[in-house]
The first five atom37 places (N, CA, C, CB, O) and aatype in JSON, in Angstrom:
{
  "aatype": [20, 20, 20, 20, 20, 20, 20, 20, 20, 20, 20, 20, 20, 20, 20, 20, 20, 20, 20, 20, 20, 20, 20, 20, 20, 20, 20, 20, 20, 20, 20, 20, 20, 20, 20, 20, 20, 20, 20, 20, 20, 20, 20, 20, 20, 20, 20, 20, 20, 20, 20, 20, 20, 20, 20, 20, 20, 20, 20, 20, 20, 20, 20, 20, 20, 20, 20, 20, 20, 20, 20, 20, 20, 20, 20, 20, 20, 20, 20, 20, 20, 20, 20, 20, 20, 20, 20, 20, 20, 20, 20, 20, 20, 20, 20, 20, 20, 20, 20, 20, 20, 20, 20, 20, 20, 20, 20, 20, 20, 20, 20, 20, 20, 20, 20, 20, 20, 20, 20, 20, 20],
  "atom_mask": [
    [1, 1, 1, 1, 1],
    [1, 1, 1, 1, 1],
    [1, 1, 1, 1, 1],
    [1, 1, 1, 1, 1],
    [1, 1, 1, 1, 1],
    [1, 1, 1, 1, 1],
    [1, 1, 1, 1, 1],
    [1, 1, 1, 1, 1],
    [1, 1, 1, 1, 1],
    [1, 1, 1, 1, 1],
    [1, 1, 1, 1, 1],
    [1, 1, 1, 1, 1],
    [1, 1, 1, 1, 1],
    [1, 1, 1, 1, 1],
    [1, 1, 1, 1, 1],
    [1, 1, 1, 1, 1],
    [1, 1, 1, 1, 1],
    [1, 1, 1, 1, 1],
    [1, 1, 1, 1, 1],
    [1, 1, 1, 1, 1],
    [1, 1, 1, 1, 1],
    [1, 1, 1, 1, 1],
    [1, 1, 1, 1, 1],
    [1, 1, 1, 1, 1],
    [1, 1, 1, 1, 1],
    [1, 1, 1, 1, 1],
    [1, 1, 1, 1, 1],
    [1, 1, 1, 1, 1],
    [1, 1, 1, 1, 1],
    [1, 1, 1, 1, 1],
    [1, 1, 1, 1, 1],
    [1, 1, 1, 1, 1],
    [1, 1, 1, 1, 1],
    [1, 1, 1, 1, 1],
    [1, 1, 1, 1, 1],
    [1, 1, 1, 1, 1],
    [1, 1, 1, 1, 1],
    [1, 1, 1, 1, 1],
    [1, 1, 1, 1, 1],
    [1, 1, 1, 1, 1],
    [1, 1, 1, 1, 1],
    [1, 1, 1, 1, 1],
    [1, 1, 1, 1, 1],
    [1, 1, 1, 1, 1],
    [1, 1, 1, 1, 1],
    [1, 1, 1, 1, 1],
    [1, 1, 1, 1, 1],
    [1, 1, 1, 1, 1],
    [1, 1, 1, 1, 1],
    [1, 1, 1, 1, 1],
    [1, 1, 1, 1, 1],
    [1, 1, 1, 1, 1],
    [1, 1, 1, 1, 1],
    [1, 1, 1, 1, 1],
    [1, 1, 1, 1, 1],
    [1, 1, 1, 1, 1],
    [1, 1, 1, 1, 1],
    [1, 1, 1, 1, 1],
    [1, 1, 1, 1, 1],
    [1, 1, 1, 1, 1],
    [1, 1, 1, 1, 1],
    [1, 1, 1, 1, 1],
    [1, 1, 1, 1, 1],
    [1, 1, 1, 1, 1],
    [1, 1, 1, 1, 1],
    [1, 1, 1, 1, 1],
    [1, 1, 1, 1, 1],
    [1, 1, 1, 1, 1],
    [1, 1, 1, 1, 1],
    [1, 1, 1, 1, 1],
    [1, 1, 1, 1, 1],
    [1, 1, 1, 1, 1],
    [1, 1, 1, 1, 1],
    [1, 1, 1, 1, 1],
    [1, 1, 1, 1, 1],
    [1, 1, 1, 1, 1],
    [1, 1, 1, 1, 1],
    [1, 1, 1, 1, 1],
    [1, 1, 1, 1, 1],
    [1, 1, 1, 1, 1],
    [1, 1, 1, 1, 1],
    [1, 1, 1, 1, 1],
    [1, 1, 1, 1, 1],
    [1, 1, 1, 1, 1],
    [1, 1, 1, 1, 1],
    [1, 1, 1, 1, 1],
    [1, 1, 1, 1, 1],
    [1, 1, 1, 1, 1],
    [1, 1, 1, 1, 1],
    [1, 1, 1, 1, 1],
    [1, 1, 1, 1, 1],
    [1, 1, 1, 1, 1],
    [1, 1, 1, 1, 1],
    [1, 1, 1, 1, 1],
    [1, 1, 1, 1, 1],
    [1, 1, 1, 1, 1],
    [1, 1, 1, 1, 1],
    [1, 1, 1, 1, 1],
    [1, 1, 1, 1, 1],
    [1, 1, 1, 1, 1],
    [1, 1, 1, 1, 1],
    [1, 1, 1, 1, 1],
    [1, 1, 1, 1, 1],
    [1, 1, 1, 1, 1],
    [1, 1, 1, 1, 1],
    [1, 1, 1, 1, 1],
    [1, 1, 1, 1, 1],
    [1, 1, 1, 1, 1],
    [1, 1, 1, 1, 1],
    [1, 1, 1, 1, 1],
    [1, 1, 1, 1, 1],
    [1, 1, 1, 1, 1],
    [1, 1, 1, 1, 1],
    [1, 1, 1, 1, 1],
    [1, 1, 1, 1, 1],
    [1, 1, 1, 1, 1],
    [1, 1, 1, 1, 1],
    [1, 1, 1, 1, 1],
    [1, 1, 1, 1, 1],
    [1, 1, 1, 1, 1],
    [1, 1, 1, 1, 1]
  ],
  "atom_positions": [
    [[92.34, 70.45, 77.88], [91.97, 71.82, 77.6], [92.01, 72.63, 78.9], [90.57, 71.89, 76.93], [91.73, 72.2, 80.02]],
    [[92.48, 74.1, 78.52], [92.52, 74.54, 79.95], [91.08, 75.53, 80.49], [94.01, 75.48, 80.08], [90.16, 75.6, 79.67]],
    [[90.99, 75.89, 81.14], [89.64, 76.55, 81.61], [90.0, 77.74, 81.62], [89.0, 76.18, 82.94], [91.01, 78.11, 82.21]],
    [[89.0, 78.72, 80.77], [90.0, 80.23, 81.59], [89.06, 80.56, 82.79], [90.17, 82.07, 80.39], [87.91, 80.18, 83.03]],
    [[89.75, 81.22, 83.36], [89.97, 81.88, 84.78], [88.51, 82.7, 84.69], [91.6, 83.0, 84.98], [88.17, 83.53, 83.84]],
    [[87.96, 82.33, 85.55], [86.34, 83.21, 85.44], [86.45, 84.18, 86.68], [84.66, 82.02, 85.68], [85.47, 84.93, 86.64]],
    [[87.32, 84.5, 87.85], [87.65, 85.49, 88.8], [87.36, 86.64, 87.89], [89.16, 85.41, 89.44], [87.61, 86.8, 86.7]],
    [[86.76, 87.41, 88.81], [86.84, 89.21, 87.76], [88.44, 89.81, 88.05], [85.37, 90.9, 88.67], [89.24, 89.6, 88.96]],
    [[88.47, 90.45, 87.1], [89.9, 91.19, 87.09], [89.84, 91.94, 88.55], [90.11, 92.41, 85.66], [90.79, 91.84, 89.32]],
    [[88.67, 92.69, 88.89], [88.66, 93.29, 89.97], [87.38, 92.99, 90.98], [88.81, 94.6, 89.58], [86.26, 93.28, 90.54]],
    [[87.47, 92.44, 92.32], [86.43, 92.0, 92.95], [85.44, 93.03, 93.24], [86.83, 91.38, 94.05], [85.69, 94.05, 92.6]],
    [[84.13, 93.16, 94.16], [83.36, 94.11, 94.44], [84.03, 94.88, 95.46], [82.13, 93.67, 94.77], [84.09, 96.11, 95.42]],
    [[84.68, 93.99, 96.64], [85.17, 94.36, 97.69], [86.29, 95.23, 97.05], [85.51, 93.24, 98.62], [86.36, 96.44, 97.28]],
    [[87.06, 94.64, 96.34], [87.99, 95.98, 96.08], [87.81, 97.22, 95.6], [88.8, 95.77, 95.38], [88.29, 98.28, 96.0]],
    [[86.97, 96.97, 94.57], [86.53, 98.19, 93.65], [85.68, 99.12, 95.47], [84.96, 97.46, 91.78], [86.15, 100.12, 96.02]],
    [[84.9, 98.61, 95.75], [84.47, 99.4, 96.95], [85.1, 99.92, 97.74], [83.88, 98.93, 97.62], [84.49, 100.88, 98.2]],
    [[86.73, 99.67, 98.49], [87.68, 100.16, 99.03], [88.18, 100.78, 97.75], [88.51, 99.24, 99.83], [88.76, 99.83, 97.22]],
    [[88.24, 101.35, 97.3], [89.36, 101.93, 95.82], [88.05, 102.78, 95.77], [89.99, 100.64, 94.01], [88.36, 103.9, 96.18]],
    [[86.49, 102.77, 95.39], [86.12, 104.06, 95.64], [86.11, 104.76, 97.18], [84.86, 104.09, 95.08], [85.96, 105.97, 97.4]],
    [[86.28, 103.78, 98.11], [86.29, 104.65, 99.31], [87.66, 105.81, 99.42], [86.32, 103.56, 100.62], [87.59, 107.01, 99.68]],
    [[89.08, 104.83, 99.07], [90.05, 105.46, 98.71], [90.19, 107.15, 97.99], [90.43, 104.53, 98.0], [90.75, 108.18, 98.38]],
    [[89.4, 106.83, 96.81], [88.91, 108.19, 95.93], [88.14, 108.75, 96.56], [88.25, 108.09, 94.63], [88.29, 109.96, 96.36]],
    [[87.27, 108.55, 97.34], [86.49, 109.67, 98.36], [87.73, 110.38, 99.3], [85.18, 108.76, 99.57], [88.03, 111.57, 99.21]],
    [[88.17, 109.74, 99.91], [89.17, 110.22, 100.62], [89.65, 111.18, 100.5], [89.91, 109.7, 100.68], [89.52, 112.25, 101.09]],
    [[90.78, 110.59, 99.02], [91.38, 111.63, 98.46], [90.57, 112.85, 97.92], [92.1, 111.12, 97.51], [90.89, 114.03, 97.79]],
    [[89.68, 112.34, 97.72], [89.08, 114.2, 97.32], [88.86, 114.88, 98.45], [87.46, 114.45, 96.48], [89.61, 115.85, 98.57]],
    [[88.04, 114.69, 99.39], [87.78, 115.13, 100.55], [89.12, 115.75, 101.19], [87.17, 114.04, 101.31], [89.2, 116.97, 101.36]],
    [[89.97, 115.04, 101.47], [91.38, 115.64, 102.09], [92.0, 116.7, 100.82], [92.67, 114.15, 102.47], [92.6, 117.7, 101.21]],
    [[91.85, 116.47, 99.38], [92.03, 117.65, 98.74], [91.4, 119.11, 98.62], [92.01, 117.28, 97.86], [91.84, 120.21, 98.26]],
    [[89.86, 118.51, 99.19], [89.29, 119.78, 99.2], [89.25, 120.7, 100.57], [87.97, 119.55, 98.73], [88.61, 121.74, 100.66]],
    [[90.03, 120.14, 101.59], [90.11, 120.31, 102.49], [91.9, 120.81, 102.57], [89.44, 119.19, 103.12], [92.41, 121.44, 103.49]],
    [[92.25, 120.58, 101.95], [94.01, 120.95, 101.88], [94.44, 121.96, 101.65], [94.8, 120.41, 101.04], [95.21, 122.74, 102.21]],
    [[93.32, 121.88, 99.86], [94.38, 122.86, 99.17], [93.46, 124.78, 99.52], [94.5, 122.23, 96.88], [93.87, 125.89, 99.2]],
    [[92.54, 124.48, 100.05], [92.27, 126.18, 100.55], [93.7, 126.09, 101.34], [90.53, 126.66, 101.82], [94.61, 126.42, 100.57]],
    [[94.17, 125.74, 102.59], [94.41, 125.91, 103.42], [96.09, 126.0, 103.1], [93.71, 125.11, 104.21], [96.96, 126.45, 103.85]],
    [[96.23, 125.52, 101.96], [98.02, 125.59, 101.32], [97.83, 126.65, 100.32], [98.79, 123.95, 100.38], [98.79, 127.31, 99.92]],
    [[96.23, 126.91, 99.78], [96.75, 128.57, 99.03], [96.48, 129.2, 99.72], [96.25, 129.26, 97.77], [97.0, 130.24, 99.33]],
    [[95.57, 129.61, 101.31], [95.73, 130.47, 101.92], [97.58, 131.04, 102.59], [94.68, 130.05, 102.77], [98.23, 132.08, 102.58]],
    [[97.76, 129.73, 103.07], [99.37, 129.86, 103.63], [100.52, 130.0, 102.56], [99.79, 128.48, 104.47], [101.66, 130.3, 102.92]],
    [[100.2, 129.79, 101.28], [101.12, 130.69, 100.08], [101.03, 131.92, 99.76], [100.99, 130.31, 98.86], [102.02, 132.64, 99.58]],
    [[99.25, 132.47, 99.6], [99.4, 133.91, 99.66], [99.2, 134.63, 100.95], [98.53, 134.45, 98.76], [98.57, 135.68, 100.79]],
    [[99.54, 134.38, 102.2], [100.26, 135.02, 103.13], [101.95, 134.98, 103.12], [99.73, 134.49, 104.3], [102.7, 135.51, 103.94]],
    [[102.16, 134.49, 102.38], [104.03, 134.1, 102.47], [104.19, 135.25, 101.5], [104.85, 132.2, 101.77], [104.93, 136.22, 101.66]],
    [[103.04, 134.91, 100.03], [103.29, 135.93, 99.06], [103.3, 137.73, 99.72], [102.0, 135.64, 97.89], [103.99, 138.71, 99.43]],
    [[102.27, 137.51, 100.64], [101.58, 139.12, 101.07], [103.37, 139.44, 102.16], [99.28, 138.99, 102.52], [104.12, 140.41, 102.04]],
    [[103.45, 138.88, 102.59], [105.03, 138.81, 103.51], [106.51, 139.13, 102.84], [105.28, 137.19, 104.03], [107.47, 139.72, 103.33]],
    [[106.39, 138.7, 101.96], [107.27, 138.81, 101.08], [107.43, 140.13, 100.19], [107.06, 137.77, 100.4], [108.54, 140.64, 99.99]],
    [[106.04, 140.73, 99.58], [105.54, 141.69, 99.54], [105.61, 143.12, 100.36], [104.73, 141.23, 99.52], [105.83, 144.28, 100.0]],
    [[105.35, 142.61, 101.42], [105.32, 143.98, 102.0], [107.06, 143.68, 102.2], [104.09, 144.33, 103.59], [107.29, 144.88, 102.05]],
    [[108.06, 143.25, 102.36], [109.58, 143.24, 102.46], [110.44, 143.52, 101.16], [109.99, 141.89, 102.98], [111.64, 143.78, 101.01]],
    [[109.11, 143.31, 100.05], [110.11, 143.74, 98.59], [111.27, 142.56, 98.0], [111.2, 145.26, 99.04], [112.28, 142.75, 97.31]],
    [[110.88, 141.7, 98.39], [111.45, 140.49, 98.58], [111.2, 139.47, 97.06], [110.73, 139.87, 100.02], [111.96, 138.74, 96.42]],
    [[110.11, 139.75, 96.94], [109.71, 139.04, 95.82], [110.27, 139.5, 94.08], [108.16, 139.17, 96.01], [110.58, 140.68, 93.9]],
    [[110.34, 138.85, 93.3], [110.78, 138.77, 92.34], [109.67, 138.04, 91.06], [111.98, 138.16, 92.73], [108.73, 137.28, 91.3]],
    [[110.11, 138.53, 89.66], [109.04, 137.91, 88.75], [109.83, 136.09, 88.41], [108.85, 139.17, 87.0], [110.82, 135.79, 87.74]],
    [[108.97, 135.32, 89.12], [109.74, 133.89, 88.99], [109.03, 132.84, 88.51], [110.25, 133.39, 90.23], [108.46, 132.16, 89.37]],
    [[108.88, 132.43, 87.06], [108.32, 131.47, 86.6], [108.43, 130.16, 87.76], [108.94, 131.28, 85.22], [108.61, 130.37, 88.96]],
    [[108.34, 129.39, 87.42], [107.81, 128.36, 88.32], [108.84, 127.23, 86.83], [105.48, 128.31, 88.67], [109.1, 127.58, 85.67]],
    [[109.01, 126.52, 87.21], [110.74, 125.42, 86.38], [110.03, 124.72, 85.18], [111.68, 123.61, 87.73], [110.81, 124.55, 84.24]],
    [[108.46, 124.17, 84.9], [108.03, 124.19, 84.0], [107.78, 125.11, 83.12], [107.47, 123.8, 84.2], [107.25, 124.65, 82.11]],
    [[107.92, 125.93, 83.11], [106.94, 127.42, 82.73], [108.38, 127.98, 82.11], [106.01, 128.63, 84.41], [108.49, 127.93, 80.89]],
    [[109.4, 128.48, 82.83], [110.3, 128.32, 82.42], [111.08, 127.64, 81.04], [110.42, 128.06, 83.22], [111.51, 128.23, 80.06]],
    [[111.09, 126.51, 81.28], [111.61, 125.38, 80.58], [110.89, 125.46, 79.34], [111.44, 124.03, 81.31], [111.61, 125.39, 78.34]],
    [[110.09, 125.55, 79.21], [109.19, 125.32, 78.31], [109.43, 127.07, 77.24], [107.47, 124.94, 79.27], [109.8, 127.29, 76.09]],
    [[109.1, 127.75, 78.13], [109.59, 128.98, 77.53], [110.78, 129.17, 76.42], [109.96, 129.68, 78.6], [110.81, 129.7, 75.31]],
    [[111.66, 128.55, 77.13], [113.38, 128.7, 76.75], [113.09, 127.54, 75.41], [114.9, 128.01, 78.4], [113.74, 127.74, 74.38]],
    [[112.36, 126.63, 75.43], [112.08, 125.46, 74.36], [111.49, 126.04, 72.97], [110.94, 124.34, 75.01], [111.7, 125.45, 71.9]],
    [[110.63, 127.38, 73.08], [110.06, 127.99, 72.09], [110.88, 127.97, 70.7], [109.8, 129.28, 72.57], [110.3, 127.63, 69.67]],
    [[112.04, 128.29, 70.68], [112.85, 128.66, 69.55], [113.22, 126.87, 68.8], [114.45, 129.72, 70.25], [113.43, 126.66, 67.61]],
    [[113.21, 126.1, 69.63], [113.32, 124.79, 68.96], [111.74, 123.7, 68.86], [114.58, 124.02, 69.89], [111.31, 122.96, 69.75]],
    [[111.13, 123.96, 67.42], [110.21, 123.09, 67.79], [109.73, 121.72, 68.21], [109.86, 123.21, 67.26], [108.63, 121.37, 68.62]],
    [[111.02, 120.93, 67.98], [110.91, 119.79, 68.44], [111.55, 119.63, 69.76], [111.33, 118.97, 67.55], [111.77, 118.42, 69.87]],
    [[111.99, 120.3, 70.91], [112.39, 119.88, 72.02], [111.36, 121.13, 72.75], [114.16, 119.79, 72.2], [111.63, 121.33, 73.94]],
    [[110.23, 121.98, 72.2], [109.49, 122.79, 71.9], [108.05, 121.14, 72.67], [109.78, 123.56, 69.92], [107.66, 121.04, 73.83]],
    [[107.77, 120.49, 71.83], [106.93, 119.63, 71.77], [107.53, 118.52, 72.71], [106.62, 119.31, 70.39], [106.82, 118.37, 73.7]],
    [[108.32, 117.93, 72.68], [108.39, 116.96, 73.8], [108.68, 117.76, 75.07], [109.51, 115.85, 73.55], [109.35, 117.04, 75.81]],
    [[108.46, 118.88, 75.61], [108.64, 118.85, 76.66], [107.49, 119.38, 77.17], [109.7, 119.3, 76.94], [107.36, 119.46, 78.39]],
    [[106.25, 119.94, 76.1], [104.96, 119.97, 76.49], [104.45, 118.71, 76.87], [104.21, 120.51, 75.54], [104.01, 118.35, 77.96]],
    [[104.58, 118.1, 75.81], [104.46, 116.07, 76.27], [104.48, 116.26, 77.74], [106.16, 114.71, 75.73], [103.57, 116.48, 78.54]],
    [[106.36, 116.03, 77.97], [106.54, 115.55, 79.22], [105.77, 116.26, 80.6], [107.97, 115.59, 79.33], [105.37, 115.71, 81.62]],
    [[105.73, 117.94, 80.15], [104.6, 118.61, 81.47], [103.45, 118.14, 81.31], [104.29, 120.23, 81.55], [102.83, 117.95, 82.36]],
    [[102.86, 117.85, 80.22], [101.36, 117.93, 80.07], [100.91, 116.3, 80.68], [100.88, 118.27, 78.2], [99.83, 116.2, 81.26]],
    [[101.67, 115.24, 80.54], [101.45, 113.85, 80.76], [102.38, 113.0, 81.64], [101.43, 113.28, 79.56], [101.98, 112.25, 82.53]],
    [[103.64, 113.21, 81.29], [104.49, 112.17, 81.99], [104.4, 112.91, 83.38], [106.16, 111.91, 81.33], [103.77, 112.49, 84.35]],
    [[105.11, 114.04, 83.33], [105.43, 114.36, 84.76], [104.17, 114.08, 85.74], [105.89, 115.92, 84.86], [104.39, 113.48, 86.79]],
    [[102.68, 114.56, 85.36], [101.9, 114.15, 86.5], [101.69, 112.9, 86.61], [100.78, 114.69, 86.57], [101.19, 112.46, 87.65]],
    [[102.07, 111.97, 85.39], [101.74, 110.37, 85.82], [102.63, 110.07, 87.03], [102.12, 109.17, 84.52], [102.24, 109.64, 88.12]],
    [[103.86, 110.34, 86.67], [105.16, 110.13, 87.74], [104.6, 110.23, 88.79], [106.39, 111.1, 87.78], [104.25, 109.22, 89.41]],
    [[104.35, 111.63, 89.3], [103.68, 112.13, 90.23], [103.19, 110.98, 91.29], [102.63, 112.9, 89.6], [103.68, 110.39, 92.26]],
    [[101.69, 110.96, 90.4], [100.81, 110.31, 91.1], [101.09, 108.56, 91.69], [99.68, 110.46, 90.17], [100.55, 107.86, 92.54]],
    [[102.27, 108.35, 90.67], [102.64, 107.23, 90.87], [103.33, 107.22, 92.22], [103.36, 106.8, 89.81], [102.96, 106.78, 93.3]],
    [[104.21, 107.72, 91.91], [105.27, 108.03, 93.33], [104.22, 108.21, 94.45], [106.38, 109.69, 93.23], [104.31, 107.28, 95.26]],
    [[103.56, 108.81, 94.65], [102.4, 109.8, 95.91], [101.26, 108.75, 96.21], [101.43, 111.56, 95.1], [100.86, 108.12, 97.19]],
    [[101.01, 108.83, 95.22], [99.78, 107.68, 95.54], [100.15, 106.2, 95.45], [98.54, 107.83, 94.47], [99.64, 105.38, 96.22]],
    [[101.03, 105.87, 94.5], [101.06, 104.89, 94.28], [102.12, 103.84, 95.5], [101.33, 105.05, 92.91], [101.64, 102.82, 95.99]],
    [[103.13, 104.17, 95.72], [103.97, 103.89, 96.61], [104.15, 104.88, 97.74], [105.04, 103.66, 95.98], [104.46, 104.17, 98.7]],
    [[104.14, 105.71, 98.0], [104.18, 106.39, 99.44], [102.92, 106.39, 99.56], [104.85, 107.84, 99.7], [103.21, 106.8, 98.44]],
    [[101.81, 106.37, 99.74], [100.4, 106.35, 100.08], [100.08, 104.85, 100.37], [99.47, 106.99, 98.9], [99.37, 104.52, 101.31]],
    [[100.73, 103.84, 99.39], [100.82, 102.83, 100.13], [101.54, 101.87, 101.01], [100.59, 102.51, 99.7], [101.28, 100.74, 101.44]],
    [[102.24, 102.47, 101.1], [103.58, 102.44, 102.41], [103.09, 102.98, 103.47], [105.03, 103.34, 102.16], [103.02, 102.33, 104.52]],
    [[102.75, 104.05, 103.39], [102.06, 104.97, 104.84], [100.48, 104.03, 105.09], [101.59, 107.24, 104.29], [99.97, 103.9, 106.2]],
    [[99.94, 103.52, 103.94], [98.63, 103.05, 104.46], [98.78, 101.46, 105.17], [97.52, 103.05, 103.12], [97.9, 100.72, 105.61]],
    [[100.5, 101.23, 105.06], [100.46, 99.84, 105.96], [101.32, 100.0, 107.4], [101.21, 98.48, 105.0], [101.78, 98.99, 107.93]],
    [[101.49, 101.3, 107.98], [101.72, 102.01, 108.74], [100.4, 102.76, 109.46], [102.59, 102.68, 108.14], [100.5, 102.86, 110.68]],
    [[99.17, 103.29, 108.86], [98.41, 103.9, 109.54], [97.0, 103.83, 108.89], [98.94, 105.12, 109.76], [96.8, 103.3, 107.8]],
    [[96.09, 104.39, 109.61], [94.88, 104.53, 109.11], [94.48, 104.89, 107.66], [94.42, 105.33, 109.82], [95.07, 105.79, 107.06]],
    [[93.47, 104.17, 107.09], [93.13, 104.79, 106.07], [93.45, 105.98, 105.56], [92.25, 104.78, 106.12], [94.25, 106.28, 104.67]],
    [[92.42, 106.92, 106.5], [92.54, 107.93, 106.5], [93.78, 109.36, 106.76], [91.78, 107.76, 106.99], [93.92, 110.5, 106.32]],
    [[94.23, 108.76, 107.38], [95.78, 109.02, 108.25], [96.61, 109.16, 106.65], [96.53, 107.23, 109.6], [96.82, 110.24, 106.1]],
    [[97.06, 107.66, 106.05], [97.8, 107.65, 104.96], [97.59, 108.86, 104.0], [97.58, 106.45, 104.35], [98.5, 109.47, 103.44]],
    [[95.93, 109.16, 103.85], [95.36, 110.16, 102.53], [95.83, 111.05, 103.21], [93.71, 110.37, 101.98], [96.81, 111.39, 102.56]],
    [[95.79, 111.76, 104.21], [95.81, 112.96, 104.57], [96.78, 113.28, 104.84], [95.17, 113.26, 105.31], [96.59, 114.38, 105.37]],
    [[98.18, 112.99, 104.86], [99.52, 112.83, 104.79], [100.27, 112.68, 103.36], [99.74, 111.74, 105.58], [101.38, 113.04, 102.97]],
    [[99.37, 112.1, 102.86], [99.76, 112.14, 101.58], [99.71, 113.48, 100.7], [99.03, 111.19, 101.02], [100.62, 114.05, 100.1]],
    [[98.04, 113.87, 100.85], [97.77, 115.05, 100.46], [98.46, 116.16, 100.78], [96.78, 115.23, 100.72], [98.58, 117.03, 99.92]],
    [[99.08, 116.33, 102.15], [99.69, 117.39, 102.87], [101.11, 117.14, 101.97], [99.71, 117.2, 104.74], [101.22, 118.0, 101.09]],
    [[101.86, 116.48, 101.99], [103.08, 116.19, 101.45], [103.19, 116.67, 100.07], [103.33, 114.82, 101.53], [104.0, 117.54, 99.75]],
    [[102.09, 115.91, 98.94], [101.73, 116.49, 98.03], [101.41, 117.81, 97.83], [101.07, 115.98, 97.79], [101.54, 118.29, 96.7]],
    [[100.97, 118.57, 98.89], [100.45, 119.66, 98.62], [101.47, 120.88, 98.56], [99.45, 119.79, 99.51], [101.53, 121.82, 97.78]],
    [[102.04, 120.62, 99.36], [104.16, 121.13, 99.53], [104.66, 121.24, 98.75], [105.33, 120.35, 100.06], [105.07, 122.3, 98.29]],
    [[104.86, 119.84, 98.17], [106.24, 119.77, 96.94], [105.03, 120.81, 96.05], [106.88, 117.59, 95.93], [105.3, 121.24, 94.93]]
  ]
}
């Protein structure tokens, strides 16, 4: 007979680095994103005073728009904004470049690079 495996799926030590991780990341988010919408609406106010600017949905917003007249490509592509695309996201960002950069640098270093990068695209 075989024994099952009595290890926890997830140890203390990890779960404790993985919330330190999530501290991180919030902290470097709340610390980011003033500082990436301040430096968007100065680009906006710049742009502005040059007349430069234009009315420009943003490629979801868009897309989704143009989808109205068909209800079924109408609905999967709310799907795909509303769920897939940020899973992707986070996967890509956090999941593999955050941990690529975190076997390259500091804890902290990785989040806050990450966040900045993230905060761009």
């Amino acid at each position: 007979m075989i024994k099952p495996q009595t290890r926890p799926i997830i140890s203390f030590g990890e779960l404790k680095k993985l919330k330190g991780d999530v501290a991180w990341g919030a902290v470097t988010w709340l610390l980011c994103f003033p500082v990436i919408s301040l430096a968007a609406q100065g680009v906006n106010a710049v742009l502005s005073y040059y007349d430069l600017t234009g009315e420009a949905d943003q490629v979801a917003v868009k897309y989704l728009k143009d989808a109205l007249l068909d209800p079924m490509l109408f609905w999967s592509a709310f799907w795909l904004i509303i769920f897939v695309v940020p899973f992707v996201e986070e996967t890509l960002f956090r999941g593999f470049f955050q941990t690529w950069l975190r076997q390259r640098l500091s804890r902290a270093s990785s989040i806050i690079v990450t966040s900045l990068v993230f905060a761009g695209f």
